[in-house]
Coordinates of N, CA and C in Angstrom, one line a residue:
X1 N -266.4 120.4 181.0 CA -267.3 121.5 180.8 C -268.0 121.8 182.2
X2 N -268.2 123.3 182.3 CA -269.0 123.4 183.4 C -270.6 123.8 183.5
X3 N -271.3 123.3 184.0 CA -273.0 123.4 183.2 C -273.9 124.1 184.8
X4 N -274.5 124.8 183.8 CA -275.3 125.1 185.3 C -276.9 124.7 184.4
X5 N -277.1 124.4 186.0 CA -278.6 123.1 185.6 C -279.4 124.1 186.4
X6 N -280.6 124.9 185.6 CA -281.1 125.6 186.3 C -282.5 124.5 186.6
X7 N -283.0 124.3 187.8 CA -284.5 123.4 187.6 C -285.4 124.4 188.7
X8 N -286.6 124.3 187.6 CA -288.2 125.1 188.2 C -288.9 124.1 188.9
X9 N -289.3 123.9 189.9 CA -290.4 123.3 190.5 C -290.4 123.7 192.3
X10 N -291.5 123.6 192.4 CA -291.6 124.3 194.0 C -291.0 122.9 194.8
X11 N -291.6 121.8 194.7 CA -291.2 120.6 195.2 C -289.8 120.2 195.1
X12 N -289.0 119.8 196.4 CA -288.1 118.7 195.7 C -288.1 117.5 196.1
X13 N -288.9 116.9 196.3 CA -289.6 115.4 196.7 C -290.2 115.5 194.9
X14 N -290.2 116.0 194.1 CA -290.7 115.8 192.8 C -290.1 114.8 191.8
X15 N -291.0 114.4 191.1 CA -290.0 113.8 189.7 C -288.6 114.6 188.7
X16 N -289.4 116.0 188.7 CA -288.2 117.2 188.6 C -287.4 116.9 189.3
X17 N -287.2 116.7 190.7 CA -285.8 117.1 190.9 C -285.1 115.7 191.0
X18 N -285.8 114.3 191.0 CA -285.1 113.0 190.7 C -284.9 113.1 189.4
X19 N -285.1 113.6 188.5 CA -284.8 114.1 187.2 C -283.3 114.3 187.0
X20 N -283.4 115.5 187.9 CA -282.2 116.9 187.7 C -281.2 115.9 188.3
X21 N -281.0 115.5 189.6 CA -280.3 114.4 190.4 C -279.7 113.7 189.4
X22 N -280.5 112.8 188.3 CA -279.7 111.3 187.7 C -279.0 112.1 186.7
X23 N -279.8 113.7 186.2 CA -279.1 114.3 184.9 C -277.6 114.8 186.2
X24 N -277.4 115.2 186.8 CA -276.2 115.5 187.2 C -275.2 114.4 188.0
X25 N -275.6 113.2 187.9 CA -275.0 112.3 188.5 C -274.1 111.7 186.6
X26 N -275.2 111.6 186.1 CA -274.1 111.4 184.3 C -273.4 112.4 184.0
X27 N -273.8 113.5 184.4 CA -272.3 114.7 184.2 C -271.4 114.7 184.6
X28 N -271.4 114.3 186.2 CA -270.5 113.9 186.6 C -269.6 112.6 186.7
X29 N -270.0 111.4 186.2 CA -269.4 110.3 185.5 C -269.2 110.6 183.9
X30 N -269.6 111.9 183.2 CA -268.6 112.2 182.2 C -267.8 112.7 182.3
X31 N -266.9 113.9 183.8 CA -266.0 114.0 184.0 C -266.5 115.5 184.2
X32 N -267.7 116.3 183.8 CA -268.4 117.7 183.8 C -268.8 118.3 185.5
X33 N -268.1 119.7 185.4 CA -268.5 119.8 186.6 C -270.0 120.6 186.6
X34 N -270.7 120.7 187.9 CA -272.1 121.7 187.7 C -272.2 121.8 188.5
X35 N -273.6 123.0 188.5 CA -274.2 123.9 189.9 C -275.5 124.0 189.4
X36 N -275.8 123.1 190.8 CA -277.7 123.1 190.3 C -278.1 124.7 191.1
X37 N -278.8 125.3 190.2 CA -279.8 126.8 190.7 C -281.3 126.3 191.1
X38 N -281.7 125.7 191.9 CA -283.2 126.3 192.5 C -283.6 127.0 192.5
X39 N -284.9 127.4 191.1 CA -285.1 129.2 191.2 C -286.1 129.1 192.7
X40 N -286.3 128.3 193.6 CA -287.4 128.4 194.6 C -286.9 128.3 195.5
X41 N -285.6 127.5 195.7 CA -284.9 127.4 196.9 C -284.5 129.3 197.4
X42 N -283.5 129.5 196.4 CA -283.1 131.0 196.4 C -284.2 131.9 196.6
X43 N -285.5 131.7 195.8 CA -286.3 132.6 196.0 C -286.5 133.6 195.1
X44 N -285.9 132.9 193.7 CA -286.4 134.0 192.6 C -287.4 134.9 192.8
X45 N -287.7 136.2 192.3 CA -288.8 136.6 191.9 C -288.7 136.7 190.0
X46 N -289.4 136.4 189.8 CA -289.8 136.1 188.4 C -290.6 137.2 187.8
X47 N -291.3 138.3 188.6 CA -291.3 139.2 188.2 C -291.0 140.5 187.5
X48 N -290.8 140.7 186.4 CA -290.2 141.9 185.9 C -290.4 143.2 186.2
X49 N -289.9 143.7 187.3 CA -290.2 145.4 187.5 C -289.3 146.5 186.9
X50 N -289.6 147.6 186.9 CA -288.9 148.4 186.0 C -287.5 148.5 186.1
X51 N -286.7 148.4 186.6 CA -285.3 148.2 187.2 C -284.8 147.2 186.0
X52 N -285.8 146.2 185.6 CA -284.9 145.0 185.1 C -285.4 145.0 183.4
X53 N -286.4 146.1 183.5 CA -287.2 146.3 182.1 C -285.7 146.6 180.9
X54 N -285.8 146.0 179.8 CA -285.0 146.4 178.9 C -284.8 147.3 178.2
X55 N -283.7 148.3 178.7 CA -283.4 149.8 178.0 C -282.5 149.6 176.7
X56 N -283.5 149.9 175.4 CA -283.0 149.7 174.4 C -281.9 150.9 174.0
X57 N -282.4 152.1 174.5 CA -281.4 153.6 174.5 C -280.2 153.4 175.2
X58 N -279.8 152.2 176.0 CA -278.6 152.5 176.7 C -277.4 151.3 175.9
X59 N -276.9 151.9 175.9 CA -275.4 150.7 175.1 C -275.0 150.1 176.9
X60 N -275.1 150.3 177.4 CA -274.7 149.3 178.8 C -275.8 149.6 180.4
X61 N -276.6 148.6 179.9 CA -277.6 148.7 181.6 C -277.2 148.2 183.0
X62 N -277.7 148.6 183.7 CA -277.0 148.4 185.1 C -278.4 147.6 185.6
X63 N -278.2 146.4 186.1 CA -280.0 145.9 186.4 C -279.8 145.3 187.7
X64 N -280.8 145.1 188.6 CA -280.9 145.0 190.1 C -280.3 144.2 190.3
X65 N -279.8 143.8 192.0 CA -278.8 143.6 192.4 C -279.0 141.8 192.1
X66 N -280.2 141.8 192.1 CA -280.5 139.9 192.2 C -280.2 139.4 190.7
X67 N -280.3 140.4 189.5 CA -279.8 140.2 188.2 C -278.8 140.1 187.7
X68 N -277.8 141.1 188.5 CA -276.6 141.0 188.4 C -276.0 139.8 188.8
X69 N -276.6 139.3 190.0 CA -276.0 138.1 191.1 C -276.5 137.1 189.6
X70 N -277.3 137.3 189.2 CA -277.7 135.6 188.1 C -277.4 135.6 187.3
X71 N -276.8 137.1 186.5 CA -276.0 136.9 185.3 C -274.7 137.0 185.8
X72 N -273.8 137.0 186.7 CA -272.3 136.7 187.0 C -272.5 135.2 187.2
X73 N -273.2 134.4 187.6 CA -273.5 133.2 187.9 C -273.7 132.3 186.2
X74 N -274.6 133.1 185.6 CA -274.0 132.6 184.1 C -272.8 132.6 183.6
X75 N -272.2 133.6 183.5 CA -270.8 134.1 183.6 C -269.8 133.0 183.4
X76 N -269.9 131.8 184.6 CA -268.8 131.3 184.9 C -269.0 129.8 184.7
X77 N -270.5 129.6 183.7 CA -270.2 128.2 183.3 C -270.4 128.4 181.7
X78 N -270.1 127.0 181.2 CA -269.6 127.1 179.7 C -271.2 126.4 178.8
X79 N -271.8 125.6 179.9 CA -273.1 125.5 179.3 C -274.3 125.4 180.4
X80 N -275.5 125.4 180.0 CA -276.6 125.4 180.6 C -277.6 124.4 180.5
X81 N -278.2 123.9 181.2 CA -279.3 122.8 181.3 C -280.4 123.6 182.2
X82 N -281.4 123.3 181.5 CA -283.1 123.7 182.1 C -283.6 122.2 182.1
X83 N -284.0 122.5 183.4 CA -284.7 120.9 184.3 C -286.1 121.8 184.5
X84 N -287.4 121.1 184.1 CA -288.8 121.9 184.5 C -289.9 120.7 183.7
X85 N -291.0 121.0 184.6 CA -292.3 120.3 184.3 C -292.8 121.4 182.8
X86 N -293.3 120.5 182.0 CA -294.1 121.0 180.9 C -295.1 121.9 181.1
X87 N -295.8 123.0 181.3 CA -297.1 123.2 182.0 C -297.8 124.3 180.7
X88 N -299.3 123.8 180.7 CA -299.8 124.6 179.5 C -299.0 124.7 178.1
X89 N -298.5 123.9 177.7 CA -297.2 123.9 177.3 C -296.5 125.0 176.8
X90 N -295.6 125.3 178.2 CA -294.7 126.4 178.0 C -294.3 126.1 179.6
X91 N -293.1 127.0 179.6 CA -292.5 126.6 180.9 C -292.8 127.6 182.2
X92 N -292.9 127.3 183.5 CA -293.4 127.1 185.1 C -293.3 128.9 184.4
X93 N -294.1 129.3 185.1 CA -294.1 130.9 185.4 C -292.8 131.6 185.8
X94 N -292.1 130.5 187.2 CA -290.8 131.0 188.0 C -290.0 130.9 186.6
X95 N -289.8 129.4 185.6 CA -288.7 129.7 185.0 C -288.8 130.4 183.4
X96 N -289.7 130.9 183.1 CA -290.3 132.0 182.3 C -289.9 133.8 182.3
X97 N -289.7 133.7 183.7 CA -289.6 134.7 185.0 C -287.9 135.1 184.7
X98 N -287.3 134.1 184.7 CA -286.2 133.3 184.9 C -285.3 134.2 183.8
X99 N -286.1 133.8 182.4 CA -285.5 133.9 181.1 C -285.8 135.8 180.6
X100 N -287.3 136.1 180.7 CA -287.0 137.1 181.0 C -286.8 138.2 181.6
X101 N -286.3 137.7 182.7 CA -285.5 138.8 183.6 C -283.8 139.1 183.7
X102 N -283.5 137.6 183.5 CA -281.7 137.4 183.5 C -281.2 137.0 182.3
X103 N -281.8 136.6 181.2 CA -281.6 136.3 180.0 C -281.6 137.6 179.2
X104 N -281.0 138.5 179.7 CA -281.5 140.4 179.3 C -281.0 141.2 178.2
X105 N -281.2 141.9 177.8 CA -280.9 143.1 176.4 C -279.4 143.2 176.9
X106 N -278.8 143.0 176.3 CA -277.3 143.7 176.2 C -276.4 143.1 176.6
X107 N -277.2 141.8 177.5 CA -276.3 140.5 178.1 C -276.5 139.2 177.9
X108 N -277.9 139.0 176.9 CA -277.8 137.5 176.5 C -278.4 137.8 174.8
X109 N -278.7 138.9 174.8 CA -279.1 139.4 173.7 C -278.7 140.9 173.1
X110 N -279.2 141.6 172.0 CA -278.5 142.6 171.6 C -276.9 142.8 171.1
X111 N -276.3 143.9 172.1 CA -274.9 144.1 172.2 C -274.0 143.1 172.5
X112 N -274.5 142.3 173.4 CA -273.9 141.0 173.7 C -274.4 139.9 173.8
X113 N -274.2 138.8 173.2 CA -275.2 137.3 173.5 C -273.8 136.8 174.6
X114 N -275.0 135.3 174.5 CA -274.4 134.2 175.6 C -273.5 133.9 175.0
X115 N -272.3 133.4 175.8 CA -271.3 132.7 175.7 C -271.1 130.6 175.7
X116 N -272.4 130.4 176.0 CA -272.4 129.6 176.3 C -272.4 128.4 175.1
X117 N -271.0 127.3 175.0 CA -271.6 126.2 174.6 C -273.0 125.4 173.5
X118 N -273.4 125.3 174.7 CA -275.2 124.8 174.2 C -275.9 124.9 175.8
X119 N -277.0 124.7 175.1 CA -278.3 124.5 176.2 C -279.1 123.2 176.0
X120 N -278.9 122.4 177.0 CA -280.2 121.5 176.9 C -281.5 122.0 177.6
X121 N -282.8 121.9 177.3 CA -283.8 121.8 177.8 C -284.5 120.3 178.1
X122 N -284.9 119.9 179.0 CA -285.1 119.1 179.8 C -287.0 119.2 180.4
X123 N -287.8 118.8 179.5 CA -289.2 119.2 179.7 C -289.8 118.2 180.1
X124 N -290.4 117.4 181.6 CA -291.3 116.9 181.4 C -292.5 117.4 181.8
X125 N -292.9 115.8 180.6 CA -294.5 116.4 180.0 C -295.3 115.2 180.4
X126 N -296.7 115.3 181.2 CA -297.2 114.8 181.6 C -298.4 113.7 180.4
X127 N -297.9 114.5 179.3 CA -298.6 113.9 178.2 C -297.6 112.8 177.5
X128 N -298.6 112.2 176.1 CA -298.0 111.2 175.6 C -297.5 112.0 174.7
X129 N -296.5 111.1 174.2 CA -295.5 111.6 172.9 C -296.4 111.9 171.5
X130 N -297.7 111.0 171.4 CA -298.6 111.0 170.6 C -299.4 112.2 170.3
X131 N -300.2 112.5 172.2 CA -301.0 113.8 172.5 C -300.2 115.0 172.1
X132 N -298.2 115.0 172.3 CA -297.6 116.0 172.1 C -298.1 116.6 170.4
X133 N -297.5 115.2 169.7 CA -297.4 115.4 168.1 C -298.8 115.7 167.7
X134 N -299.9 115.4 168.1 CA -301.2 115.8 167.8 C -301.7 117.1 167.1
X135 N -301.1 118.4 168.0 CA -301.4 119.7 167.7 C -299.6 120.1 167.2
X136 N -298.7 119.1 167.2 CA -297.6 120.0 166.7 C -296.8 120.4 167.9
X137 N -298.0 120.1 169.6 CA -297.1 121.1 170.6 C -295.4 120.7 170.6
X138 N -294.7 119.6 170.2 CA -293.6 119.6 170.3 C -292.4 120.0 169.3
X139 N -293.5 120.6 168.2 CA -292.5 121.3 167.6 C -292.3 122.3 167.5
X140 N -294.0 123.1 168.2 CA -293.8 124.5 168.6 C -292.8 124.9 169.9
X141 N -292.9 124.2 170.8 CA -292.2 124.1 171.9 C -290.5 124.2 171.5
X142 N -290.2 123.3 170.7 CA -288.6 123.0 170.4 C -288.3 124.1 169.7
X143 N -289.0 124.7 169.0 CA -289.1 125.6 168.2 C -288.7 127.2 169.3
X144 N -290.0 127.3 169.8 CA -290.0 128.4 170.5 C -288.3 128.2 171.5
X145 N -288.2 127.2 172.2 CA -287.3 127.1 173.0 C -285.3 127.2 172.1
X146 N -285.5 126.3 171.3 CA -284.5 126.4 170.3 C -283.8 127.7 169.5
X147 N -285.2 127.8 168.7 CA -284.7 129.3 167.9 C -285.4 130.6 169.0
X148 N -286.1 130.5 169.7 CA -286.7 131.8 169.7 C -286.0 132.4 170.7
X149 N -285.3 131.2 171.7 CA -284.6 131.8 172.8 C -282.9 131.5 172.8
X150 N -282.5 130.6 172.5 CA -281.4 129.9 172.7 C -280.7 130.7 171.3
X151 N -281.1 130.4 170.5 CA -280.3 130.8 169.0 C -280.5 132.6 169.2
X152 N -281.8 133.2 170.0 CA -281.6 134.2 169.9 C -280.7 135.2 170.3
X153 N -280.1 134.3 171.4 CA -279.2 134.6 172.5 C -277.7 134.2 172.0
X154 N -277.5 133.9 170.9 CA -276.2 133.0 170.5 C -275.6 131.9 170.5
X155 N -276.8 130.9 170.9 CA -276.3 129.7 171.3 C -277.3 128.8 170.1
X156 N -276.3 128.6 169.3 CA -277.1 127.5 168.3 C -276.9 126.1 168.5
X157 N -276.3 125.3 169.5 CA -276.4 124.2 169.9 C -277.4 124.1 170.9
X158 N -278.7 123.6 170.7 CA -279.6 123.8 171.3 C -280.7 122.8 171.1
X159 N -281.2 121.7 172.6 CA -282.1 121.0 171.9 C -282.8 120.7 172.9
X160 N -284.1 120.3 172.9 CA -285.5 120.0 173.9 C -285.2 118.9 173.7
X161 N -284.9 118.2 175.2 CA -285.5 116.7 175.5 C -286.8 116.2 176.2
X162 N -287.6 115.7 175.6 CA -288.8 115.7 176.2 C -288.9 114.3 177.2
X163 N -289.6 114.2 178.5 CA -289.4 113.3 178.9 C -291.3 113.2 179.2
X164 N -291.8 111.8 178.5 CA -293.2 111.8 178.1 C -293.4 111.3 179.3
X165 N -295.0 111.5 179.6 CA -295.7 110.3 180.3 C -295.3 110.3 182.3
X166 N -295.2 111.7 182.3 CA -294.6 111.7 183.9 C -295.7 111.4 184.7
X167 N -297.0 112.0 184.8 CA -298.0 111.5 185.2 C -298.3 109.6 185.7
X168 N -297.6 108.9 184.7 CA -297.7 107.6 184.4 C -297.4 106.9 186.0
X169 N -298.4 106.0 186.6 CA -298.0 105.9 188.1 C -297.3 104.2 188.5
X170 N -296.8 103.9 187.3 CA -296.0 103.0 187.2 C -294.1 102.9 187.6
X171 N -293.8 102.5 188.8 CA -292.5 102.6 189.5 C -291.6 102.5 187.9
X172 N -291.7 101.3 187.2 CA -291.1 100.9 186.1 C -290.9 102.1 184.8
X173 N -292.2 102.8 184.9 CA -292.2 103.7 184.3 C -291.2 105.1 184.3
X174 N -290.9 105.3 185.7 CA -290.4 106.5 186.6 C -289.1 106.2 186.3
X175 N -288.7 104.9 186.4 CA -287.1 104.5 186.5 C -286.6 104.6 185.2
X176 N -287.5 103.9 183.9 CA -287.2 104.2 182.8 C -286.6 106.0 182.2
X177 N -287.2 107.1 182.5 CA -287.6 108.0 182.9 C -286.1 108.5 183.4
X178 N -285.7 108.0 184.9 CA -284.7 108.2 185.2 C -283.1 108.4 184.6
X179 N -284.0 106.9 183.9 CA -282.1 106.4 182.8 C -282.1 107.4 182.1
X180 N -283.3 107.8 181.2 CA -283.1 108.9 180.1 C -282.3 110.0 180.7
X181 N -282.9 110.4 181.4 CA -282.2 111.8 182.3 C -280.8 111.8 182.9
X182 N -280.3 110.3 183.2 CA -278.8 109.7 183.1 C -277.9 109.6 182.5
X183 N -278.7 108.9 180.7 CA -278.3 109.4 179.9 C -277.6 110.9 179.3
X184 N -278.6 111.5 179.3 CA -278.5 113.2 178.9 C -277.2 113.3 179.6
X185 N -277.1 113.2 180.8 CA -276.2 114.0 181.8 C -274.4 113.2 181.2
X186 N -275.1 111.9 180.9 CA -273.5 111.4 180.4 C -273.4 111.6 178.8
X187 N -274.1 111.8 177.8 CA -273.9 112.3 176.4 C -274.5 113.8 176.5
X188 N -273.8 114.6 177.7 CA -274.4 116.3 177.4 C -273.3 116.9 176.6
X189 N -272.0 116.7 175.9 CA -270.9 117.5 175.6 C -271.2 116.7 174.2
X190 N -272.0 116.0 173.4 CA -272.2 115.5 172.3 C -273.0 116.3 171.3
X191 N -272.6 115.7 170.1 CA -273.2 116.6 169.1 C -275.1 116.5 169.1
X192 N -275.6 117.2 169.1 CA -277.2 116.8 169.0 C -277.5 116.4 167.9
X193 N -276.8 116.0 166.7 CA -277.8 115.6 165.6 C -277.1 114.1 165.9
X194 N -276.0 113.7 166.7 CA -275.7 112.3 166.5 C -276.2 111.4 167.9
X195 N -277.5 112.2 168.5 CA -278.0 111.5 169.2 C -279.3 111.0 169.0

């Protein structure tokens, strides 16, 4: 399988991207190829301007040149992984930005959905598993993320991995942390309900 691992964070001295690292080091000891996207390396703009606004009147849009470049880049893998910090709970502004600007009417939705496999989401959250279930945020979240984007786009294999307690300033804690994200990357082509 070929996966493109998009990851949000300004930092890559971060937990994010030792994250994204161990998740693409198990992809590739399951035999999967990939292409990590830095939306900050590249220099996303996350901004939506009218160019990229969704024209419901047109059966085929033509959208700026940096849209095009990120949806041909979808194009050519068979699944997707989002690597990002939890924040307010909902995700980084850049990969927000991300979804709707390149995730677009007529090419991940409408006339045409994604082609893709499945999506993993990959969220850490600085909170406890406890604080998450408290208000429900993790089912609104899986929820939102699951059905509202993924299934809306055609991809019903689709599941939020939450990685708790990143805050936690324990080395033992971080490494634990790690494996999970090792894991993922070596059981990513598995069924989600038999994990």
């Amino acid at each position: 399988m070929n996966v493109l691992v998009v990851v949000s964070h300004p930092r890559q001295d971060s937990l994010t991207f030792q994250v994204t690292n161990r998740f693409v080091q198990g992809l590739a000891e399951a035999g999967h190829n990939y292409e990590i996207l830095d939306l900050h390396e590249i220099g996303f703009n996350p901004i939506l301007r009218d160019k990229d606004e969704p024209d419901y009147t047109q059966e085929y849009q033509v959208f700026s040149p940096e849209i095009e470049t990120e949806m041909e880049r979808l194009k050519k893998h068979d699944a997707v992984a989002f690597v990002f910090p939890l924040w307010w709970w909902h995700l980084p502004a850049m990969l927000k930005g991300y979804v709707d600007r390149v995730m677009n009417n007529g090419f991940a939705y409408g006339a045409n959905k994604l082609h893709h496999q499945q999506i993993l989401w990959i969220a850490l959250a600085g909170a406890t598993k406890e604080q998450m279930k408290k208000r429900n945020y993790d089912d609104s979240i899986t929820n939102l993320l699951n059905v509202g984007i993924a299934d809306y786009c055609g991809v019903s294999r689709s599941r939020v991995e939450f990685l708790y307690e990143t805050l936690e300033a324990r080395p033992e804690h971080y490494e634990t942390l790690l494996i999970q994200a090792h894991q993922l990357g070596l059981n990513y082509a598995n069924d989600p309900s038999t994990l």
